[in-house]
PDB file of C-alpha atoms in Angstrom:
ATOM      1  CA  UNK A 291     -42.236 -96.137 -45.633  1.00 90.00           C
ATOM      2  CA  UNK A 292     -41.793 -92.726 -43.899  1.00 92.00           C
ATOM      3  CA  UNK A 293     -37.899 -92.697 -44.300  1.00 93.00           C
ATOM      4  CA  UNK A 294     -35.584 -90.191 -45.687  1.00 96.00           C
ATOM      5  CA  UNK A 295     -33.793 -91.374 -48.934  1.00 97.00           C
ATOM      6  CA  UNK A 296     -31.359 -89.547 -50.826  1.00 97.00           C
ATOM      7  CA  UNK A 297     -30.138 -90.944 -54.592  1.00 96.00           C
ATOM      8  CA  UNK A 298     -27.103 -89.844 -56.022  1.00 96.00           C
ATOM      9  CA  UNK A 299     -27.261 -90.243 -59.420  1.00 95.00           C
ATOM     10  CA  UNK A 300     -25.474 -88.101 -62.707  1.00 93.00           C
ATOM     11  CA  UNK A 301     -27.590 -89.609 -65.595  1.00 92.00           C
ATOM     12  CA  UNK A 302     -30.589 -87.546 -65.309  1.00 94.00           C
ATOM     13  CA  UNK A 303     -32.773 -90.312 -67.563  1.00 94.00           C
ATOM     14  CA  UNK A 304     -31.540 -93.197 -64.749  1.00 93.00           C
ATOM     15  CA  UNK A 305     -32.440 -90.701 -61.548  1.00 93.00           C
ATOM     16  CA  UNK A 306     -35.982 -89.791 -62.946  1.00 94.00           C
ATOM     17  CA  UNK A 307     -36.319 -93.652 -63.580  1.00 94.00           C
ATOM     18  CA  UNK A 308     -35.125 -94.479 -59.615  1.00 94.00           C
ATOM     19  CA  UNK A 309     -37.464 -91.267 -58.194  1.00 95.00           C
ATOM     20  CA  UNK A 310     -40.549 -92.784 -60.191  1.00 94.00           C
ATOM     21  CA  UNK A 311     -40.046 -96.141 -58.893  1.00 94.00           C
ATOM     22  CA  UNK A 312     -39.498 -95.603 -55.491  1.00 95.00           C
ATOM     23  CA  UNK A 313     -41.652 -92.836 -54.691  1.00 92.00           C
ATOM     24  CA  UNK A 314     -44.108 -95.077 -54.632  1.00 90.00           C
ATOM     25  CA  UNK A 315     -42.996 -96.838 -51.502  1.00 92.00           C
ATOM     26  CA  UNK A 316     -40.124 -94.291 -49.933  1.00 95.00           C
ATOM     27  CA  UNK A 317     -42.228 -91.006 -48.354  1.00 94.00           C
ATOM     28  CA  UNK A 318     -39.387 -88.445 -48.771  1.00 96.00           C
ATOM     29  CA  UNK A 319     -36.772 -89.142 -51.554  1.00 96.00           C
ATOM     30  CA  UNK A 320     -34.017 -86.692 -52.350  1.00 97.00           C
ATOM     31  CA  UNK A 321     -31.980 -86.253 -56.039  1.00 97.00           C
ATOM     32  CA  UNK A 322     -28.220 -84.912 -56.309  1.00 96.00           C
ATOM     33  CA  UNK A 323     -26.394 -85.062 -59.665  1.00 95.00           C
ATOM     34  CA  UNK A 324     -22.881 -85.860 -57.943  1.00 95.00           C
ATOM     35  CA  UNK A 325     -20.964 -86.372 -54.507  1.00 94.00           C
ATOM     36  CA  UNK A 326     -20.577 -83.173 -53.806  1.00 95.00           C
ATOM     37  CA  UNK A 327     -24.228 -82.539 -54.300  1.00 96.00           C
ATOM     38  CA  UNK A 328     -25.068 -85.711 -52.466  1.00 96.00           C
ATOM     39  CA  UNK A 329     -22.783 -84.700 -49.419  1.00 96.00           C
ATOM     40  CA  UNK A 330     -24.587 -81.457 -49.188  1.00 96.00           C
ATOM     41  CA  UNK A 331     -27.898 -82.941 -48.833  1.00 96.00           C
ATOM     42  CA  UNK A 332     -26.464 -85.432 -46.496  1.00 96.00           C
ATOM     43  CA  UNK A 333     -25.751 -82.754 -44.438  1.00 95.00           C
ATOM     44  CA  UNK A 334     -29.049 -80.493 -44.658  1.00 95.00           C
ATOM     45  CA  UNK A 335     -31.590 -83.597 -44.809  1.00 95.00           C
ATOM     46  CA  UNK A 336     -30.239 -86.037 -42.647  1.00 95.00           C
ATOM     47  CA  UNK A 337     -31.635 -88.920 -44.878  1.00 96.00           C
ATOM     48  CA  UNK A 338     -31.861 -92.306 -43.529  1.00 94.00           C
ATOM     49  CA  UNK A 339     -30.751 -94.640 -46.388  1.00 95.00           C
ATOM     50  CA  UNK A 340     -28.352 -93.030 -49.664  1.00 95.00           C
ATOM     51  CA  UNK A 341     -28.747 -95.298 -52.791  1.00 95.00           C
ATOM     52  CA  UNK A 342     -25.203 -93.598 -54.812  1.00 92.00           C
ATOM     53  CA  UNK A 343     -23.498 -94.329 -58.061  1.00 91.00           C
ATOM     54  CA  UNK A 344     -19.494 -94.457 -57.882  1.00 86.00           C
ATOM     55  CA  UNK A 345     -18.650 -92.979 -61.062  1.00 85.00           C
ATOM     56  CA  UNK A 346     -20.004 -89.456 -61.134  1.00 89.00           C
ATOM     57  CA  UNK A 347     -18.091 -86.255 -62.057  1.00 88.00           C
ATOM     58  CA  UNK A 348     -16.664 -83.358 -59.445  1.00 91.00           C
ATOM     59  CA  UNK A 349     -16.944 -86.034 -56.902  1.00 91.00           C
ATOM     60  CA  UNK A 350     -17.502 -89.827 -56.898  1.00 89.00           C
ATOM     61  CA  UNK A 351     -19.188 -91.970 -54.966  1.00 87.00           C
ATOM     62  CA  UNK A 352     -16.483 -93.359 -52.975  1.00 87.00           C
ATOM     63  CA  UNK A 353     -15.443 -89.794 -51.993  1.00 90.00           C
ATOM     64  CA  UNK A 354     -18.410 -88.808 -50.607  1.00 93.00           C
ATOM     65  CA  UNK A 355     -19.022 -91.986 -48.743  1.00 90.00           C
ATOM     66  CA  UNK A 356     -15.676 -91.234 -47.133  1.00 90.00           C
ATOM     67  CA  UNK A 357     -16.698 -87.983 -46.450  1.00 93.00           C
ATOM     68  CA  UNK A 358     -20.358 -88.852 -44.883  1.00 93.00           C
ATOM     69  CA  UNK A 359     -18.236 -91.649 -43.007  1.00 90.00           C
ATOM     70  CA  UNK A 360     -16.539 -89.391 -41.019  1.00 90.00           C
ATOM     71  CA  UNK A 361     -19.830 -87.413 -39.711  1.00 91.00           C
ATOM     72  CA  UNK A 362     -21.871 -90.468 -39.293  1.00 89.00           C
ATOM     73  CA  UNK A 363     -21.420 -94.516 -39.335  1.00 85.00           C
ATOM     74  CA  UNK A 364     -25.189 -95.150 -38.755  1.00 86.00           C
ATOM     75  CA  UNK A 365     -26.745 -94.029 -42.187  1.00 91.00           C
ATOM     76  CA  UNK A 366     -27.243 -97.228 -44.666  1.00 92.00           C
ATOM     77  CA  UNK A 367     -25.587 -96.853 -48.189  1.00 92.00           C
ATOM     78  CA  UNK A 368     -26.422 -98.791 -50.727  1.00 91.00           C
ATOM     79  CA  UNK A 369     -23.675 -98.360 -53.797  1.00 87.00           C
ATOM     80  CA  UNK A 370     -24.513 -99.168 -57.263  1.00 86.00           C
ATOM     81  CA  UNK A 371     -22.153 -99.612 -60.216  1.00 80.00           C
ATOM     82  CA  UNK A 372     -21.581-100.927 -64.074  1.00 73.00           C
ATOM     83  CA  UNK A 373     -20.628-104.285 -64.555  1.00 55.00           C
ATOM     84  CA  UNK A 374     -17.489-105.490 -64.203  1.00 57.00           C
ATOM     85  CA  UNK A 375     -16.070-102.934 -61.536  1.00 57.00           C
ATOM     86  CA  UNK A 376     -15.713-104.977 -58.516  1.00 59.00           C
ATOM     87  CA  UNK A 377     -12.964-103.201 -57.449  1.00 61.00           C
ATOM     88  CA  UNK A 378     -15.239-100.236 -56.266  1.00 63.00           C
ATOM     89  CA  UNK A 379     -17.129-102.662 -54.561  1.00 63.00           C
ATOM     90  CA  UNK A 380     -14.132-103.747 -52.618  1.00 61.00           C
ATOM     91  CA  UNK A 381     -13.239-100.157 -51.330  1.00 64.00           C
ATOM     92  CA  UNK A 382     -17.227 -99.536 -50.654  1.00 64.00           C
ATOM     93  CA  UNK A 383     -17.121-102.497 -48.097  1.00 64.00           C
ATOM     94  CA  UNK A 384     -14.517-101.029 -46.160  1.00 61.00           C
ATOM     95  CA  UNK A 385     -16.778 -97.855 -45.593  1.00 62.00           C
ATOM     96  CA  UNK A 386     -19.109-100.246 -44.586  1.00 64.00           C
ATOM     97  CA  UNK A 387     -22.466-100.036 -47.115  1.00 75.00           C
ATOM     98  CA  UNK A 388     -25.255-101.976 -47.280  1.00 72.00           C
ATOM     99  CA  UNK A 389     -25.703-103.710 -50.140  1.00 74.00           C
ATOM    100  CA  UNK A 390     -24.420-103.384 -53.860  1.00 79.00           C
ATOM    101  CA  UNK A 391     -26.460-103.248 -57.456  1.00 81.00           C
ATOM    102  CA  UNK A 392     -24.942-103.799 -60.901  1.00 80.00           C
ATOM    103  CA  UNK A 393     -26.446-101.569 -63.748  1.00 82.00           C
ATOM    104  CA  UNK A 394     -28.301-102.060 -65.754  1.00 85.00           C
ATOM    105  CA  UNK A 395     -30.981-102.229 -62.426  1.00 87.00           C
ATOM    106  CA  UNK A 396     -34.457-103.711 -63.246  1.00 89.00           C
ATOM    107  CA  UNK A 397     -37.514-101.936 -61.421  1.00 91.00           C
ATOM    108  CA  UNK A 398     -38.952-104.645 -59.066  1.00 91.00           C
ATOM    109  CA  UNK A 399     -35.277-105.537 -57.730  1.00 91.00           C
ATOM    110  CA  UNK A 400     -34.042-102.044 -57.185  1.00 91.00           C
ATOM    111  CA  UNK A 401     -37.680-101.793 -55.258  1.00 92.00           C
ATOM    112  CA  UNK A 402     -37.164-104.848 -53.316  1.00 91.00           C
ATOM    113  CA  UNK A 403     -33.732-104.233 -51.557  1.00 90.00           C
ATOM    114  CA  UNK A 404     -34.967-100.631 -51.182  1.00 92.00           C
ATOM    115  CA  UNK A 405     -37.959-101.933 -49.182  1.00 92.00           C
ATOM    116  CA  UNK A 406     -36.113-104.515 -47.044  1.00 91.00           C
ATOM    117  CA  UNK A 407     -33.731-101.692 -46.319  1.00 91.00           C
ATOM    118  CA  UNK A 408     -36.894 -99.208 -45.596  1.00 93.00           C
ATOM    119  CA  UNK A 409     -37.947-102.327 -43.129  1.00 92.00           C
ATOM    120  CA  UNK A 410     -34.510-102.698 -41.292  1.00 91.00           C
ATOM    121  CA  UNK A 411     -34.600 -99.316 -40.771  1.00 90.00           C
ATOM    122  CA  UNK A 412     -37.675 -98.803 -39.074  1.00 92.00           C
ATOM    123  CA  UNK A 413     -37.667-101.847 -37.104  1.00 91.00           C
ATOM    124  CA  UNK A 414     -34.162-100.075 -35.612  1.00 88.00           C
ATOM    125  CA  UNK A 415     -35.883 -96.936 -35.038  1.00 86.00           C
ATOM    126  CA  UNK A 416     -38.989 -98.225 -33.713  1.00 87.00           C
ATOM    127  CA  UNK A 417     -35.886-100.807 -31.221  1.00 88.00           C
ATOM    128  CA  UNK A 418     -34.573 -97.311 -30.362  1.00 82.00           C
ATOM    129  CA  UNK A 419     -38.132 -95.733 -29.181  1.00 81.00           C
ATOM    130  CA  UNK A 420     -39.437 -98.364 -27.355  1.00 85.00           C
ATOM    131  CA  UNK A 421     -35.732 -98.464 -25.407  1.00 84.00           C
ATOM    132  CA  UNK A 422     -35.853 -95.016 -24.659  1.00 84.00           C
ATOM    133  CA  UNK A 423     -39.332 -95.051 -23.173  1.00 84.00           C
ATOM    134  CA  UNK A 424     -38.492 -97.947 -21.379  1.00 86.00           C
ATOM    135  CA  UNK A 425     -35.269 -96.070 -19.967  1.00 88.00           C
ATOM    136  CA  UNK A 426     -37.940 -92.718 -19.277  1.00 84.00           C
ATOM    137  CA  UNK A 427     -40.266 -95.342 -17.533  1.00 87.00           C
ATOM    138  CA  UNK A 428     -37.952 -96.539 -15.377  1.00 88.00           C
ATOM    139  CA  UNK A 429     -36.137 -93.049 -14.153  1.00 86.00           C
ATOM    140  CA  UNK A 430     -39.816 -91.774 -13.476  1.00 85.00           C
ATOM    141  CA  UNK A 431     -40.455 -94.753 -11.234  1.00 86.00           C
ATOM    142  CA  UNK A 432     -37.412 -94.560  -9.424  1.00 87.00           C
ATOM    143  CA  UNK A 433     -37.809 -90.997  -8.693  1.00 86.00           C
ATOM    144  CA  UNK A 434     -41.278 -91.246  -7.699  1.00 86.00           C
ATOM    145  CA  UNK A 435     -39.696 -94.189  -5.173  1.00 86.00           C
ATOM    146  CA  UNK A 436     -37.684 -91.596  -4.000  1.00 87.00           C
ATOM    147  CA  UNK A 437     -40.010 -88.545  -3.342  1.00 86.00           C
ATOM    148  CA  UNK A 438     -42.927 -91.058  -1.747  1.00 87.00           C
ATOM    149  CA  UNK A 439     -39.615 -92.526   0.555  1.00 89.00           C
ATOM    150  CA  UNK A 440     -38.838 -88.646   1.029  1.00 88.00           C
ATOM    151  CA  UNK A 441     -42.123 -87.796   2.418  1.00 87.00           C
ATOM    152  CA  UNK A 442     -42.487 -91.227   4.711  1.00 90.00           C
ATOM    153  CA  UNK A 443     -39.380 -89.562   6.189  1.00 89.00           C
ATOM    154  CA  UNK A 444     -40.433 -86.100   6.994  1.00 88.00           C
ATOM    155  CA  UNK A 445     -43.970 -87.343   8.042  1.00 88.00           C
ATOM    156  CA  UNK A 446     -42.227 -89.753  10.529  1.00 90.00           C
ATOM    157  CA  UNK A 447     -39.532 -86.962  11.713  1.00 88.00           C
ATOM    158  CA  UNK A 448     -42.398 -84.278  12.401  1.00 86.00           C
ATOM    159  CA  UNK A 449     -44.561 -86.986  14.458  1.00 88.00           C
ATOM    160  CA  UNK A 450     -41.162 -87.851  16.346  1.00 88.00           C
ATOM    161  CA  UNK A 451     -39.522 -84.410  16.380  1.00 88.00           C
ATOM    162  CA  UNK A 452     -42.241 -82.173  15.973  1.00 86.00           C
ATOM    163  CA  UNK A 453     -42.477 -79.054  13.598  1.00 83.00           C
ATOM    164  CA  UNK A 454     -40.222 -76.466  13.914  1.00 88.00           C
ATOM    165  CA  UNK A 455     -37.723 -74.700  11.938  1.00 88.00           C
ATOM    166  CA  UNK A 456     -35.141 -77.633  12.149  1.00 90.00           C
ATOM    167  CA  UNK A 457     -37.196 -80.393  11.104  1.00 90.00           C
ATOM    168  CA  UNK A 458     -39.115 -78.028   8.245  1.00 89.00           C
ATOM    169  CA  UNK A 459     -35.858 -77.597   6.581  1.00 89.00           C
ATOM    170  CA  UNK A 460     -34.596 -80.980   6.843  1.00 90.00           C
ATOM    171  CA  UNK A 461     -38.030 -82.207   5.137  1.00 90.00           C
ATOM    172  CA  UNK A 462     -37.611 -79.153   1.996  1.00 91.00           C
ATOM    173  CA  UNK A 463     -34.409 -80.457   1.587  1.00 90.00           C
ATOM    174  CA  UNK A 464     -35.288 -83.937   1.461  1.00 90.00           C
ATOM    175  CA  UNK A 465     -38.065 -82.882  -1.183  1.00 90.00           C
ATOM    176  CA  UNK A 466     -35.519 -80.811  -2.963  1.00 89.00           C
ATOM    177  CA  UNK A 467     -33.232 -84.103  -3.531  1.00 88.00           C
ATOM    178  CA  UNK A 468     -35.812 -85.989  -4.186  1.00 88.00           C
ATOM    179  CA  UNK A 469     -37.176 -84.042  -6.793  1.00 86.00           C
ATOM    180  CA  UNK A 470     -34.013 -82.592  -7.944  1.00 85.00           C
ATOM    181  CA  UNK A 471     -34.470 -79.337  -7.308  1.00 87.00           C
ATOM    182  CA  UNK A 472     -32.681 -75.854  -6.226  1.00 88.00           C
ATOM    183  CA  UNK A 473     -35.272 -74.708  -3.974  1.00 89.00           C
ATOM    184  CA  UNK A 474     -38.089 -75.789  -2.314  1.00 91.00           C
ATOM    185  CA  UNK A 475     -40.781 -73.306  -1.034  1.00 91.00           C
ATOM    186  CA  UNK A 476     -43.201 -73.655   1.423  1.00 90.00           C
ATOM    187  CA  UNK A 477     -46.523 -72.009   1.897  1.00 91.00           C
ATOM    188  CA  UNK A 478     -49.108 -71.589   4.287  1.00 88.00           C
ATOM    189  CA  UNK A 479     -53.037 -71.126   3.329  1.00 89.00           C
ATOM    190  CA  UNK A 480     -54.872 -68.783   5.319  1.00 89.00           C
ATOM    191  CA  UNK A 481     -58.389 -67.886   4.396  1.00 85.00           C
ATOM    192  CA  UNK A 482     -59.137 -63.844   4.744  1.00 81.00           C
ATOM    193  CA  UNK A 483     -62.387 -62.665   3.761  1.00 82.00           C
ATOM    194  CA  UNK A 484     -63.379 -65.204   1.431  1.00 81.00           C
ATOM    195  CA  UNK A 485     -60.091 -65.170  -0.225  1.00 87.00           C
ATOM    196  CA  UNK A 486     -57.356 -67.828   0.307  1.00 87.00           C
ATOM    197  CA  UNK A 487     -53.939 -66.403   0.778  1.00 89.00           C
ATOM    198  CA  UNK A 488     -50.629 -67.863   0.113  1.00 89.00           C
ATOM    199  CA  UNK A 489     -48.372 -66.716   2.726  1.00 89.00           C
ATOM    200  CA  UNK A 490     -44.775 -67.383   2.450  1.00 89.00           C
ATOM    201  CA  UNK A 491     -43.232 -69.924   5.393  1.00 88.00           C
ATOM    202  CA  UNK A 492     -39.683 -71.404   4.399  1.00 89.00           C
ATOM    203  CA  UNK A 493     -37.469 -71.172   1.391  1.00 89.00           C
ATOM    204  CA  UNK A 494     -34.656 -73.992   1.495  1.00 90.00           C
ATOM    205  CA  UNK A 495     -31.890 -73.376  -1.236  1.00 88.00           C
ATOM    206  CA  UNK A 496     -29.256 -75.427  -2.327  1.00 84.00           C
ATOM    207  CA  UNK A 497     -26.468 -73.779  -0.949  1.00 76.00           C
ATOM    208  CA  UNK A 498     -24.100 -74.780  -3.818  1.00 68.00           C
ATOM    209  CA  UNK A 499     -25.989 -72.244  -5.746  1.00 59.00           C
ATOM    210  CA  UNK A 500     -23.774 -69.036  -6.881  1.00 51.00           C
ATOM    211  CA  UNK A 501     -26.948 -67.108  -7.102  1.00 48.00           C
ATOM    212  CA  UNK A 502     -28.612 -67.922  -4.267  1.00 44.00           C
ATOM    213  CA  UNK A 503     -32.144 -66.007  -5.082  1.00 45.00           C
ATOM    214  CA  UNK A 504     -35.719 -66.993  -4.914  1.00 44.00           C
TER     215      UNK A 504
END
């Protein structure tokens, strides 16, 4: 699964145990000895899933959660404790994690809610791409509906109006709209010697400009 997960963990015997397991499945995995450690990685990796211990020295689990709470509410945690502590598990839920493991963990569970985690998260992301191409599609469309409407104007105006200096600019700045641009240029192709030659016609500039250059 080609997500970012970060275990907090300060029995070094239990984290090499977790980091086996799960590398097997998880693409990127990333090890801190304490909360403070963890947080700090938070912050430099980004991961997308933290599997975290509660009772850890310098600072616990619940104090880092806190802390990574306050910079982000997507991120799944997943808080694991001894038997017996419930209370913990009551705080964690108001932070708002993901799921909860009592030590001692065996292998093929701690691997299961780790995958259906890996899944969720994923299927979110993959939600989240296929929304924001659908968003890109439809902006593209609707701006290509507006340049082809833009140029059944201008083509209409120069057979009514004719083309002259009036009509040329009102068509540039129809383009420029359309296309959301600060200038529009146009050019005329003359052919000298073999060589075509761009020679320059109009500028239209939007006028709301401060630095009204080419």
């Amino acid at each position: 699964y080609d997500i970012k997960l970060l275990i907090v963990e300060d029995d070094v015997v239990i984290r090499g145990i977790y980091e086996r397991v799960l590398k097997k499945t998880i693409s990127s995995i990333f090890l801190a000895t304490n909360g403070e450690e963890g947080y700090d990685l938070f912050k430099k990796e980004k991961p997308d899933l933290i599997l975290s211990d509660i009772k850890m020295p310098v600072m616990n689990g619940l104090d880092m959660i806190r802390k990574i709470r306050n910079e982000s509410k997507s991120v799944r945690i997943i808080i694991m404790s001894a038997y017996g502590e419930s209370r913990y598990f009551i705080n964690a839920i108001e932070h708002g994690v993901k799921g909860f493991l009592t030590k001692p963990i065996k292998n093929d569970h701690l691997e299961k809610i780790i995958t259906e985690q890996a899944n969720d998260i994923l299927l979110e992301k993959n939600f989240k791409d296929e929304e924001q191409k659908r968003i890109a599609a439809e902006i593209g469309r609707k701006k290509s509906d507006k340049i082809l409407n833009s140029l059944s104007i201008i083509t209409a105006t120069f057979f009514q109006k004719g083309l002259n200096k009036v009509t040329t600019f009102s068509g540039l700045k129809l383009i420029g709209d359309a296309t959301e641009s600060n200038r529009v240029v146009l050019y005329k192709l003359e052919k000298e010697n073999d060589n075509v030659v761009a020679i320059l016609q109009y500028i239209w500039r939007d006028e709301s400009l401060e630095n009204n250059f080419l």
